[in-house]
mmCIF file of C-alpha atoms in Angstrom:
data_model
loop_
_atom_site.group_PDB
_atom_site.id
_atom_site.type_symbol
_atom_site.label_atom_id
_atom_site.label_comp_id
_atom_site.label_asym_id
_atom_site.label_seq_id
_atom_site.Cartn_x
_atom_site.Cartn_y
_atom_site.Cartn_z
ATOM 1 C CA UNK F 2 20.363 -5.851 21.521
ATOM 2 C CA UNK F 3 17.255 -5.185 22.123
ATOM 3 C CA UNK F 4 18.152 -1.701 22.036
ATOM 4 C CA UNK F 5 20.004 -1.392 18.817
ATOM 5 C CA UNK F 6 16.904 -3.478 17.028
ATOM 6 C CA UNK F 7 14.457 -1.275 17.947
ATOM 7 C CA UNK F 8 16.732 2.017 16.886
ATOM 8 C CA UNK F 9 16.862 0.489 13.809
ATOM 9 C CA UNK F 10 13.474 -0.107 13.686
ATOM 10 C CA UNK F 11 12.745 3.955 14.138
ATOM 11 C CA UNK F 12 13.926 4.601 11.205
ATOM 12 C CA UNK F 13 12.164 1.775 9.557
ATOM 13 C CA UNK F 14 9.292 3.526 11.229
ATOM 14 C CA UNK F 15 9.598 7.023 9.626
ATOM 15 C CA UNK F 16 10.729 5.783 6.367
ATOM 16 C CA UNK F 17 7.382 3.569 6.575
ATOM 17 C CA UNK F 18 5.457 7.086 6.519
ATOM 18 C CA UNK F 19 6.943 8.183 4.015
ATOM 19 C CA UNK F 20 6.911 6.289 1.497
ATOM 20 C CA UNK F 21 2.871 4.936 3.166
ATOM 21 C CA UNK F 22 1.387 8.214 3.543
ATOM 22 C CA UNK F 23 1.411 9.357 0.231
ATOM 23 C CA UNK F 24 -1.376 6.622 -0.626
ATOM 24 C CA UNK F 25 -4.284 8.334 1.881
ATOM 25 C CA UNK F 26 -3.125 11.481 1.313
ATOM 26 C CA UNK F 27 -3.600 11.483 -2.255
ATOM 27 C CA UNK F 28 -6.633 13.770 -2.822
ATOM 28 C CA UNK F 29 -5.541 16.429 -0.063
ATOM 29 C CA UNK F 30 -2.562 17.035 -1.462
ATOM 30 C CA UNK F 31 -4.064 16.921 -5.515
ATOM 31 C CA UNK F 32 -6.498 19.807 -4.790
ATOM 32 C CA UNK F 33 -3.896 22.092 -2.927
ATOM 33 C CA UNK F 34 -1.236 21.367 -5.252
ATOM 34 C CA UNK F 35 -4.441 21.792 -7.962
ATOM 35 C CA UNK F 36 -3.380 19.085 -9.766
ATOM 36 C CA UNK F 37 -4.713 15.484 -10.462
ATOM 37 C CA UNK F 38 -4.709 12.761 -8.488
ATOM 38 C CA UNK F 39 -3.093 11.065 -11.231
ATOM 39 C CA UNK F 40 -0.864 13.335 -11.279
ATOM 40 C CA UNK F 41 -0.862 13.880 -7.291
ATOM 41 C CA UNK F 42 0.586 10.067 -7.800
ATOM 42 C CA UNK F 43 3.223 10.479 -9.553
ATOM 43 C CA UNK F 44 4.887 11.696 -5.977
ATOM 44 C CA UNK F 45 4.863 8.248 -4.939
ATOM 45 C CA UNK F 46 6.711 7.490 -8.064
ATOM 46 C CA UNK F 47 9.110 10.742 -7.293
ATOM 47 C CA UNK F 48 9.714 9.000 -3.821
ATOM 48 C CA UNK F 49 11.081 5.580 -4.856
ATOM 49 C CA UNK F 50 13.009 7.146 -7.897
ATOM 50 C CA UNK F 51 14.598 8.832 -5.267
ATOM 51 C CA UNK F 52 15.329 5.152 -3.918
ATOM 52 C CA UNK F 53 16.874 3.526 -7.205
ATOM 53 C CA UNK F 54 19.198 6.054 -6.804
ATOM 54 C CA UNK F 55 20.309 6.570 -3.157
ATOM 55 C CA UNK F 56 21.230 2.858 -2.705
ATOM 56 C CA UNK F 57 23.980 1.857 -5.117
ATOM 57 C CA UNK F 58 25.588 5.017 -3.537
ATOM 58 C CA UNK F 59 26.384 2.135 -0.819
ATOM 59 C CA UNK F 60 29.122 0.893 -3.608
ATOM 60 C CA UNK F 61 31.159 3.618 -2.383
ATOM 61 C CA UNK F 62 30.944 3.571 0.801
ATOM 62 C CA UNK F 63 32.353 -0.439 1.429
ATOM 63 C CA UNK F 64 35.250 1.187 4.071
ATOM 64 C CA UNK F 65 33.023 3.056 6.634
ATOM 65 C CA UNK F 66 31.661 1.979 9.720
ATOM 66 C CA UNK F 67 28.047 0.397 9.372
ATOM 67 C CA UNK F 68 27.232 2.211 12.047
ATOM 68 C CA UNK F 69 28.344 5.218 10.711
ATOM 69 C CA UNK F 70 26.752 5.096 7.531
ATOM 70 C CA UNK F 71 23.042 4.320 9.006
ATOM 71 C CA UNK F 72 23.444 7.446 11.432
ATOM 72 C CA UNK F 73 24.400 9.143 7.802
ATOM 73 C CA UNK F 74 21.212 7.816 6.544
ATOM 74 C CA UNK F 75 19.240 8.731 9.728
ATOM 75 C CA UNK F 76 20.187 12.435 9.212
ATOM 76 C CA UNK F 77 18.936 12.418 4.639
ATOM 77 C CA UNK F 78 16.235 11.211 6.509
ATOM 78 C CA UNK F 79 15.230 13.968 8.356
ATOM 79 C CA UNK F 80 16.559 16.509 5.860
ATOM 80 C CA UNK F 81 14.021 15.636 2.858
ATOM 81 C CA UNK F 82 11.213 15.068 4.860
ATOM 82 C CA UNK F 83 11.470 18.670 6.043
ATOM 83 C CA UNK F 84 12.361 19.848 2.930
ATOM 84 C CA UNK F 85 9.175 18.152 1.301
ATOM 85 C CA UNK F 86 7.698 20.134 4.952
ATOM 86 C CA UNK F 87 8.300 23.705 3.560
ATOM 87 C CA UNK F 88 7.721 22.525 -0.591
ATOM 88 C CA UNK F 89 6.040 26.461 -1.730
ATOM 89 C CA UNK F 90 4.963 23.340 -5.024
ATOM 90 C CA UNK F 91 3.818 20.828 -6.895
ATOM 91 C CA UNK F 92 7.339 20.565 -8.652
ATOM 92 C CA UNK F 93 9.740 21.172 -5.352
ATOM 93 C CA UNK F 94 7.623 18.944 -3.869
ATOM 94 C CA UNK F 95 8.348 16.618 -6.219
ATOM 95 C CA UNK F 96 11.742 17.490 -5.766
ATOM 96 C CA UNK F 97 11.913 17.107 -2.122
ATOM 97 C CA UNK F 98 9.734 12.977 -2.551
ATOM 98 C CA UNK F 99 13.143 12.408 -5.393
ATOM 99 C CA UNK F 100 15.186 13.350 -2.142
ATOM 100 C CA UNK F 101 12.939 11.736 0.726
ATOM 101 C CA UNK F 102 13.106 8.540 -0.758
ATOM 102 C CA UNK F 103 17.666 8.629 -1.789
ATOM 103 C CA UNK F 104 17.933 7.429 1.796
ATOM 104 C CA UNK F 105 15.221 4.565 1.808
ATOM 105 C CA UNK F 106 17.018 1.196 -0.156
ATOM 106 C CA UNK F 107 20.478 2.100 1.377
ATOM 107 C CA UNK F 108 18.477 2.241 4.833
ATOM 108 C CA UNK F 109 16.992 -1.475 4.651
ATOM 109 C CA UNK F 110 20.422 -2.739 2.899
ATOM 110 C CA UNK F 111 22.843 -1.824 5.868
ATOM 111 C CA UNK F 112 20.255 -2.419 7.959
ATOM 112 C CA UNK F 113 19.993 -5.449 7.243
ATOM 113 C CA UNK F 114 23.294 -6.705 7.560
ATOM 114 C CA UNK F 115 23.428 -4.827 10.709
ATOM 115 C CA UNK F 116 20.463 -6.557 12.128
ATOM 116 C CA UNK F 117 21.711 -10.516 11.307
ATOM 117 C CA UNK F 118 24.712 -9.440 12.941
ATOM 118 C CA UNK F 119 23.307 -8.369 15.752
ATOM 119 C CA UNK F 120 21.864 -12.080 16.664
ATOM 120 C CA UNK F 121 22.602 -15.455 16.708
ATOM 121 C CA UNK F 122 22.782 -17.565 13.314
ATOM 122 C CA UNK F 123 19.497 -18.655 12.675
ATOM 123 C CA UNK F 124 17.346 -15.706 13.725
ATOM 124 C CA UNK F 125 18.973 -13.693 10.850
ATOM 125 C CA UNK F 126 15.237 -13.881 8.888
ATOM 126 C CA UNK F 127 13.536 -12.687 12.679
ATOM 127 C CA UNK F 128 16.191 -9.449 13.476
ATOM 128 C CA UNK F 129 15.523 -8.580 9.891
ATOM 129 C CA UNK F 130 11.868 -8.690 10.145
ATOM 130 C CA UNK F 131 12.170 -7.009 13.547
ATOM 131 C CA UNK F 132 13.842 -4.514 12.299
ATOM 132 C CA UNK F 133 11.428 -4.293 8.825
ATOM 133 C CA UNK F 134 8.577 -4.304 12.089
ATOM 134 C CA UNK F 135 9.171 -0.545 12.943
ATOM 135 C CA UNK F 136 7.717 -0.006 8.981
ATOM 136 C CA UNK F 137 4.494 -2.365 9.328
ATOM 137 C CA UNK F 138 4.015 0.198 13.446
ATOM 138 C CA UNK F 139 4.181 3.485 11.004
ATOM 139 C CA UNK F 140 1.278 2.480 9.186
ATOM 140 C CA UNK F 141 -0.937 0.717 12.147
ATOM 141 C CA UNK F 142 0.082 4.300 13.631
ATOM 142 C CA UNK F 143 2.319 6.051 11.718
ATOM 143 C CA UNK F 144 0.539 7.363 8.845
ATOM 144 C CA UNK F 145 -2.944 7.235 10.049
ATOM 145 C CA UNK F 146 -1.994 9.476 12.250
ATOM 146 C CA UNK F 147 -0.433 11.563 9.041
ATOM 147 C CA UNK F 148 -3.797 11.249 7.383
ATOM 148 C CA UNK F 149 -5.335 12.842 10.860
ATOM 149 C CA UNK F 150 -3.388 15.841 10.995
ATOM 150 C CA UNK F 151 -3.497 16.061 6.466
ATOM 151 C CA UNK F 152 -7.332 16.467 6.607
ATOM 152 C CA UNK F 153 -7.916 18.391 9.638
ATOM 153 C CA UNK F 154 -4.804 20.516 10.374
ATOM 154 C CA UNK F 155 -2.228 20.420 6.398
ATOM 155 C CA UNK F 156 -0.385 17.775 4.934
ATOM 156 C CA UNK F 157 3.023 19.452 5.621
ATOM 157 C CA UNK F 158 2.600 19.009 9.140
ATOM 158 C CA UNK F 159 2.449 15.284 8.364
ATOM 159 C CA UNK F 160 6.018 14.935 6.723
ATOM 160 C CA UNK F 161 7.743 17.136 9.481
ATOM 161 C CA UNK F 162 7.116 14.790 12.310
ATOM 162 C CA UNK F 163 8.287 12.514 9.198
ATOM 163 C CA UNK F 164 11.614 15.096 9.667
ATOM 164 C CA UNK F 165 11.526 14.502 13.760
ATOM 165 C CA UNK F 166 11.047 11.049 13.007
ATOM 166 C CA UNK F 167 14.625 10.957 11.221
ATOM 167 C CA UNK F 168 15.917 13.141 13.689
ATOM 168 C CA UNK F 169 14.921 11.177 16.351
ATOM 169 C CA UNK F 170 16.816 7.552 15.075
ATOM 170 C CA UNK F 171 19.773 9.558 14.466
ATOM 171 C CA UNK F 172 20.734 9.849 17.815
ATOM 172 C CA UNK F 173 19.113 6.825 19.416
ATOM 173 C CA UNK F 174 21.781 5.201 16.266
ATOM 174 C CA UNK F 175 24.728 7.193 17.955
ATOM 175 C CA UNK F 176 23.651 6.228 21.316
ATOM 176 C CA UNK F 177 22.372 2.803 21.447
ATOM 177 C CA UNK F 178 23.482 0.367 18.060
ATOM 178 C CA UNK F 179 26.939 -1.338 18.409
ATOM 179 C CA UNK F 180 29.877 -0.722 16.558
ATOM 180 C CA UNK F 181 29.595 -3.495 14.644
ATOM 181 C CA UNK F 182 32.330 -3.565 12.270
ATOM 182 C CA UNK F 183 32.370 -2.622 8.358
ATOM 183 C CA UNK F 184 32.719 -4.893 5.722
ATOM 184 C CA UNK F 185 35.252 -6.984 4.197
ATOM 185 C CA UNK F 186 36.378 -4.897 1.398
ATOM 186 C CA UNK F 187 37.321 -6.846 -1.574
ATOM 187 C CA UNK F 188 37.277 -4.399 -4.130
ATOM 188 C CA UNK F 189 34.951 -2.374 -6.116
ATOM 189 C CA UNK F 190 35.328 -4.907 -8.886
ATOM 190 C CA UNK F 191 34.368 -8.051 -5.661
ATOM 191 C CA UNK F 192 30.932 -6.361 -4.946
ATOM 192 C CA UNK F 193 29.556 -7.881 -7.866
ATOM 193 C CA UNK F 194 30.762 -10.572 -8.287
ATOM 194 C CA UNK F 195 27.739 -13.072 -7.084
ATOM 195 C CA UNK F 196 25.385 -11.295 -9.543
ATOM 196 C CA UNK F 197 27.651 -14.049 -11.955
ATOM 197 C CA UNK F 198 24.646 -16.958 -9.997
ATOM 198 C CA UNK F 199 21.329 -17.383 -10.829
ATOM 199 C CA UNK F 200 20.078 -17.018 -7.140
ATOM 200 C CA UNK F 201 20.042 -13.636 -6.316
ATOM 201 C CA UNK F 202 18.656 -12.330 -10.132
ATOM 202 C CA UNK F 203 15.813 -15.164 -9.404
ATOM 203 C CA UNK F 204 15.139 -12.939 -5.454
ATOM 204 C CA UNK F 205 15.202 -9.482 -7.891
ATOM 205 C CA UNK F 206 13.020 -10.239 -9.800
ATOM 206 C CA UNK F 207 9.846 -12.474 -7.727
ATOM 207 C CA UNK F 208 10.209 -9.136 -6.088
ATOM 208 C CA UNK F 209 9.672 -6.278 -8.824
ATOM 209 C CA UNK F 210 7.090 -8.395 -10.840
ATOM 210 C CA UNK F 211 5.096 -9.490 -7.987
ATOM 211 C CA UNK F 212 5.831 -5.664 -6.509
ATOM 212 C CA UNK F 213 4.437 -3.861 -9.699
ATOM 213 C CA UNK F 214 1.582 -6.330 -9.169
ATOM 214 C CA UNK F 215 0.461 -5.664 -5.851
ATOM 215 C CA UNK F 216 1.493 -1.845 -5.820
ATOM 216 C CA UNK F 217 -0.900 -1.367 -8.808
ATOM 217 C CA UNK F 218 -3.290 -1.357 -6.696
ATOM 218 C CA UNK F 219 -2.228 -0.020 -3.309
ATOM 219 C CA UNK F 220 -0.566 2.259 -4.742
ATOM 220 C CA UNK F 221 -4.750 3.445 -4.942
ATOM 221 C CA UNK F 222 -6.859 2.631 -2.140
ATOM 222 C CA UNK F 223 -7.755 6.597 -1.675
ATOM 223 C CA UNK F 224 -9.227 6.352 -3.998
ATOM 224 C CA UNK F 225 -11.186 2.621 -4.459
ATOM 225 C CA UNK F 226 -12.412 3.905 -0.725
ATOM 226 C CA UNK F 227 -13.527 6.914 -0.926
ATOM 227 C CA UNK F 228 -14.819 6.890 -4.956
ATOM 228 C CA UNK F 229 -15.688 2.684 -5.302
ATOM 229 C CA UNK F 230 -16.395 1.918 -2.186
ATOM 230 C CA UNK F 231 -18.094 4.878 -1.237
ATOM 231 C CA UNK F 232 -16.431 6.037 2.338
ATOM 232 C CA UNK F 233 -15.977 9.292 3.495
ATOM 233 C CA UNK F 234 -12.500 11.195 3.316
ATOM 234 C CA UNK F 235 -12.659 11.530 6.807
ATOM 235 C CA UNK F 236 -12.395 7.628 7.480
ATOM 236 C CA UNK F 237 -9.731 7.545 5.699
ATOM 237 C CA UNK F 238 -7.047 7.747 8.889
ATOM 238 C CA UNK F 239 -8.979 4.541 10.884
ATOM 239 C CA UNK F 240 -8.967 3.013 7.462
ATOM 240 C CA UNK F 241 -5.658 3.350 7.360
ATOM 241 C CA UNK F 242 -4.784 2.155 10.641
ATOM 242 C CA UNK F 243 -6.887 -1.190 9.506
ATOM 243 C CA UNK F 244 -4.116 -1.371 6.547
ATOM 244 C CA UNK F 245 -1.878 -0.915 8.476
ATOM 245 C CA UNK F 246 -2.285 -3.752 10.991
ATOM 246 C CA UNK F 247 -2.791 -5.970 8.128
ATOM 247 C CA UNK F 248 0.983 -4.724 7.487
ATOM 248 C CA UNK F 249 2.079 -5.675 11.045
ATOM 249 C CA UNK F 250 0.370 -9.008 10.896
ATOM 250 C CA UNK F 251 1.547 -9.862 7.727
ATOM 251 C CA UNK F 252 5.193 -9.447 8.507
ATOM 252 C CA UNK F 253 4.524 -10.953 12.859
ATOM 253 C CA UNK F 254 3.291 -14.250 11.004
ATOM 254 C CA UNK F 255 5.731 -14.392 8.218
ATOM 255 C CA UNK F 256 9.204 -13.439 10.439
ATOM 256 C CA UNK F 257 7.897 -17.142 13.337
ATOM 257 C CA UNK F 258 6.970 -19.521 9.801
ATOM 258 C CA UNK F 259 10.323 -17.790 8.880
ATOM 259 C CA UNK F 260 12.049 -19.776 11.255
ATOM 260 C CA UNK F 261 10.683 -23.128 10.014
ATOM 261 C CA UNK F 262 10.656 -22.631 6.084
ATOM 262 C CA UNK F 263 12.301 -21.769 3.311
ATOM 263 C CA UNK F 264 12.404 -18.037 2.487
ATOM 264 C CA UNK F 265 11.419 -18.000 -0.830
ATOM 265 C CA UNK F 266 9.154 -20.636 -0.595
ATOM 266 C CA UNK F 267 7.314 -18.864 2.165
ATOM 267 C CA UNK F 268 7.931 -15.039 -0.106
ATOM 268 C CA UNK F 269 6.373 -16.555 -2.932
ATOM 269 C CA UNK F 270 3.271 -18.963 -1.752
ATOM 270 C CA UNK F 271 2.226 -15.320 0.322
ATOM 271 C CA UNK F 272 2.285 -13.210 -3.634
ATOM 272 C CA UNK F 273 0.411 -16.522 -4.446
ATOM 273 C CA UNK F 274 -2.785 -15.750 -2.321
ATOM 274 C CA UNK F 275 -2.460 -12.422 -3.093
ATOM 275 C CA UNK F 276 -3.567 -13.511 -7.101
ATOM 276 C CA UNK F 277 -7.642 -13.635 -5.087
ATOM 277 C CA UNK F 278 -7.681 -10.964 -2.910
ATOM 278 C CA UNK F 279 -6.854 -9.388 -5.399
ATOM 279 C CA UNK F 280 -9.318 -10.009 -7.709
ATOM 280 C CA UNK F 281 -11.854 -10.023 -5.378
ATOM 281 C CA UNK F 282 -11.512 -6.433 -4.030
ATOM 282 C CA UNK F 283 -11.715 -6.299 -8.470
ATOM 283 C CA UNK F 284 -15.629 -7.284 -8.370
ATOM 284 C CA UNK F 285 -16.136 -6.725 -4.358
ATOM 285 C CA UNK F 286 -14.871 -3.234 -4.233
ATOM 286 C CA UNK F 287 -18.599 -1.488 -3.860
ATOM 287 C CA UNK F 288 -18.919 -3.237 -0.731
ATOM 288 C CA UNK F 289 -17.285 -1.496 1.760
ATOM 289 C CA UNK F 290 -17.371 -4.566 4.478
ATOM 290 C CA UNK F 291 -16.110 -6.259 1.060
ATOM 291 C CA UNK F 292 -13.236 -3.334 0.345
ATOM 292 C CA UNK F 293 -12.295 -4.012 4.176
ATOM 293 C CA UNK F 294 -11.658 -7.360 4.544
ATOM 294 C CA UNK F 295 -10.104 -7.312 1.641
ATOM 295 C CA UNK F 296 -7.434 -4.427 1.972
ATOM 296 C CA UNK F 297 -6.375 -5.910 5.274
ATOM 297 C CA UNK F 298 -5.841 -9.381 3.200
ATOM 298 C CA UNK F 299 -3.966 -7.567 0.525
ATOM 299 C CA UNK F 300 -1.748 -5.086 3.408
ATOM 300 C CA UNK F 301 -0.927 -8.673 4.910
ATOM 301 C CA UNK F 302 0.621 -10.538 1.752
ATOM 302 C CA UNK F 303 1.958 -6.929 0.619
ATOM 303 C CA UNK F 304 4.445 -6.797 3.704
ATOM 304 C CA UNK F 305 4.553 -10.950 4.054
ATOM 305 C CA UNK F 306 7.526 -11.610 1.098
ATOM 306 C CA UNK F 307 9.731 -8.930 2.433
ATOM 307 C CA UNK F 308 11.697 -9.470 5.382
ATOM 308 C CA UNK F 309 12.469 -13.393 3.750
ATOM 309 C CA UNK F 310 13.833 -12.013 0.677
ATOM 310 C CA UNK F 311 15.579 -9.127 2.139
ATOM 311 C CA UNK F 312 16.585 -11.748 4.977
ATOM 312 C CA UNK F 313 18.195 -14.501 2.145
ATOM 313 C CA UNK F 314 19.740 -11.476 -0.228
ATOM 314 C CA UNK F 315 22.445 -11.014 2.551
ATOM 315 C CA UNK F 316 23.012 -15.488 2.652
ATOM 316 C CA UNK F 317 23.158 -14.757 -1.185
ATOM 317 C CA UNK F 318 25.890 -12.143 -2.314
ATOM 318 C CA UNK F 319 29.044 -12.845 -0.523
ATOM 319 C CA UNK F 320 31.501 -10.502 -1.004
ATOM 320 C CA UNK F 321 29.281 -8.066 -2.079
ATOM 321 C CA UNK F 322 26.436 -8.061 0.735
ATOM 322 C CA UNK F 323 25.632 -4.761 0.566
ATOM 323 C CA UNK F 324 25.220 -4.213 -3.033
ATOM 324 C CA UNK F 325 22.557 -7.122 -2.308
ATOM 325 C CA UNK F 326 20.194 -6.202 0.030
ATOM 326 C CA UNK F 327 20.487 -2.134 -1.263
ATOM 327 C CA UNK F 328 20.112 -3.873 -5.587
ATOM 328 C CA UNK F 329 16.351 -5.331 -3.822
ATOM 329 C CA UNK F 330 15.622 -2.394 -1.847
ATOM 330 C CA UNK F 331 16.228 -1.160 -6.024
ATOM 331 C CA UNK F 332 13.942 -4.030 -7.070
ATOM 332 C CA UNK F 333 10.924 -3.300 -4.557
ATOM 333 C CA UNK F 334 10.750 0.650 -5.871
ATOM 334 C CA UNK F 335 11.346 0.366 -9.283
ATOM 335 C CA UNK F 336 8.413 -2.027 -8.271
ATOM 336 C CA UNK F 337 6.940 1.141 -7.183
ATOM 337 C CA UNK F 338 7.384 3.489 -9.390
ATOM 338 C CA UNK F 339 6.247 1.545 -12.275
ATOM 339 C CA UNK F 340 2.984 -0.100 -10.087
ATOM 340 C CA UNK F 341 2.125 4.245 -10.238
ATOM 341 C CA UNK F 342 2.412 5.255 -13.186
ATOM 342 C CA UNK F 343 0.335 1.871 -14.458
ATOM 343 C CA UNK F 344 -2.442 2.387 -12.490
ATOM 344 C CA UNK F 345 -2.621 5.994 -13.157
ATOM 345 C CA UNK F 346 -2.252 4.755 -17.329
ATOM 346 C CA UNK F 347 -5.325 2.172 -17.304
ATOM 347 C CA UNK F 348 -7.493 4.897 -14.850
ATOM 348 C CA UNK F 349 -6.674 7.505 -17.235
ATOM 349 C CA UNK F 350 -7.778 4.872 -20.334
ATOM 350 C CA UNK F 351 -11.278 5.607 -18.663
ATOM 351 C CA UNK F 352 -11.223 1.596 -16.726
ATOM 352 C CA UNK F 353 -11.949 3.132 -13.733
ATOM 353 C CA UNK F 354 -10.505 3.822 -10.648
ATOM 354 C CA UNK F 355 -10.590 -0.559 -9.212
ATOM 355 C CA UNK F 356 -8.601 -1.667 -12.639
ATOM 356 C CA UNK F 357 -5.284 -1.440 -10.848
ATOM 357 C CA UNK F 358 -5.971 -4.600 -8.539
ATOM 358 C CA UNK F 359 -6.092 -6.596 -11.643
ATOM 359 C CA UNK F 360 -3.983 -5.521 -13.880
ATOM 360 C CA UNK F 361 -0.891 -6.575 -12.649
ATOM 361 C CA UNK F 362 -2.070 -9.521 -11.006
ATOM 362 C CA UNK F 363 0.287 -11.795 -14.159
ATOM 363 C CA UNK F 364 2.798 -10.297 -13.323
ATOM 364 C CA UNK F 365 2.807 -11.303 -9.621
ATOM 365 C CA UNK F 366 2.495 -15.295 -10.952
ATOM 366 C CA UNK F 367 5.200 -14.687 -12.383
ATOM 367 C CA UNK F 368 7.562 -13.216 -9.679
ATOM 368 C CA UNK F 369 6.432 -15.999 -7.885
ATOM 369 C CA UNK F 370 7.018 -18.221 -9.903
ATOM 370 C CA UNK F 371 10.491 -17.431 -10.145
ATOM 371 C CA UNK F 372 10.195 -17.381 -6.295
ATOM 372 C CA UNK F 373 9.450 -21.150 -6.316
ATOM 373 C CA UNK F 374 12.534 -21.932 -9.286
ATOM 374 C CA UNK F 375 14.615 -20.507 -6.826
ATOM 375 C CA UNK F 376 13.314 -22.684 -3.523
ATOM 376 C CA UNK F 377 12.817 -25.754 -5.897
ATOM 377 C CA UNK F 378 16.556 -25.103 -7.411
ATOM 378 C CA UNK F 379 18.700 -23.953 -4.383
ATOM 379 C CA UNK F 380 17.124 -23.743 -1.304
ATOM 380 C CA UNK F 381 15.493 -27.690 -1.071
ATOM 381 C CA UNK F 382 20.324 -28.624 -0.818
ATOM 382 C CA UNK F 383 22.349 -28.464 2.489
ATOM 383 C CA UNK F 384 22.989 -25.580 3.851
ATOM 384 C CA UNK F 385 26.419 -23.830 1.892
ATOM 385 C CA UNK F 386 25.427 -25.827 -1.580
ATOM 386 C CA UNK F 387 24.613 -22.542 -3.177
ATOM 387 C CA UNK F 388 28.707 -20.899 -4.679
ATOM 388 C CA UNK F 389 29.082 -22.118 -0.372
ATOM 389 C CA UNK F 390 27.356 -19.270 0.161
ATOM 390 C CA UNK F 391 23.498 -19.409 2.750
ATOM 391 C CA UNK F 392 20.361 -18.065 1.588
ATOM 392 C CA UNK F 393 19.293 -17.717 5.411
#
C-alpha cells in the first residue's frame, strides 16, 4: 500500500507546486508581463476559481472506477501546466491557471476516498495526511526549485516542471494504485442527502473562514519579505524552503496527533493558534529574523488543519463521499480566491503590504468557533451517532 499512497502523494506534490509557486514569483511574472503585483495576484484567484468549477464535475462520475478518475485528473494536471508554460501573455496565462486548477479539488477529494480505502480503520487521518504530505514536500523542495528556476532562467520552465510531474503521476497511478472499486451509486439526488445535516456545513464554514484569514497573509508573502523585511529577491528560493518546512512539519505533526484527538477539535485549535502568530507578523515584519520565524510558524498552522478535515468530511458525507470530499476543496479554494482579492484590496487602499496579515483575523476566529461547535455538538458523541456516520 505504500507505493499506492506514494502515487497519490506524487499528484499532490505536482498540485502543491502549481498552487504555491505563484506566491513566490509574483514579482517576476508581474514584471515580465507588464502588470502590477495586485493584478498578478489575480492569477492566484484564477487557479482557485478553477478548483471551484472543476470539483463539482465529480457528481457525474459516481459510476466510474476511482482509480480511473485519479488517472484522468493526473493527465489534466500535466495539460493545464503545459498550457501555462506556453502562455504568450497575461490573459492566456490567466486562462491556463484556471485550467490548471480544474483537477485540484477533484484530485484531493477522490484521493482522500482512495487513501482511506487503502488502510485499516482508525488509520484514515494518517493515510490522508500522507497523501497531503506530497503537497508539503512540494513547498519544501518543489516550490523553492521552481522559484530558483524562475529567478535564474524563466517562470515558464517552472510550469513545465509541474507538467512533467503530472505525467509521472499518471504513470504511477496506473501502475501502483490497486483497483479500489467505485462508490455505491445512490443516484444523482442521493449524493446531496448528507447536506441535510449540520456537520458538513460546519466543516465547510470552518475551512472557508480559516482559509480566507490565512491566505490573505500568505498570498502576498513575496512582497512582505522583499519590500518590508528587506530580503533580496534572490533570497526567496531559500525562504520558500523554510516556508515549505513549516508546512511539512505542521502536516506531519497533525497527522500523528490525529490518532489521539478528534478532527474538528484538532483543526480548530490549530487555527486559533494562528491568530497571535499573524498578529505578531504584522508588528515585527520589518525584522528579518522575526519575519522568518513567524513565516515558518504561520505555514505550519496553515497546513495543520488540512488532513483532519479532509478525512472527516468523508465520514460525514455517507452516500455523497465524492461530493463531500470535492466540496471541501471548493471551500478551501473559494477561501483562497477571496483571500487574494481581499489582500490585494487592502494593499491598493494604501494600508501597506503587511496589512493582509491582520485583515482576516476575525474570520479565522469565526472558522475556529464553527469547528469547536462541531466538536462539542457531534464529535464528543459515541461513534456512529451522527446520522449513523463516523467523523473519522
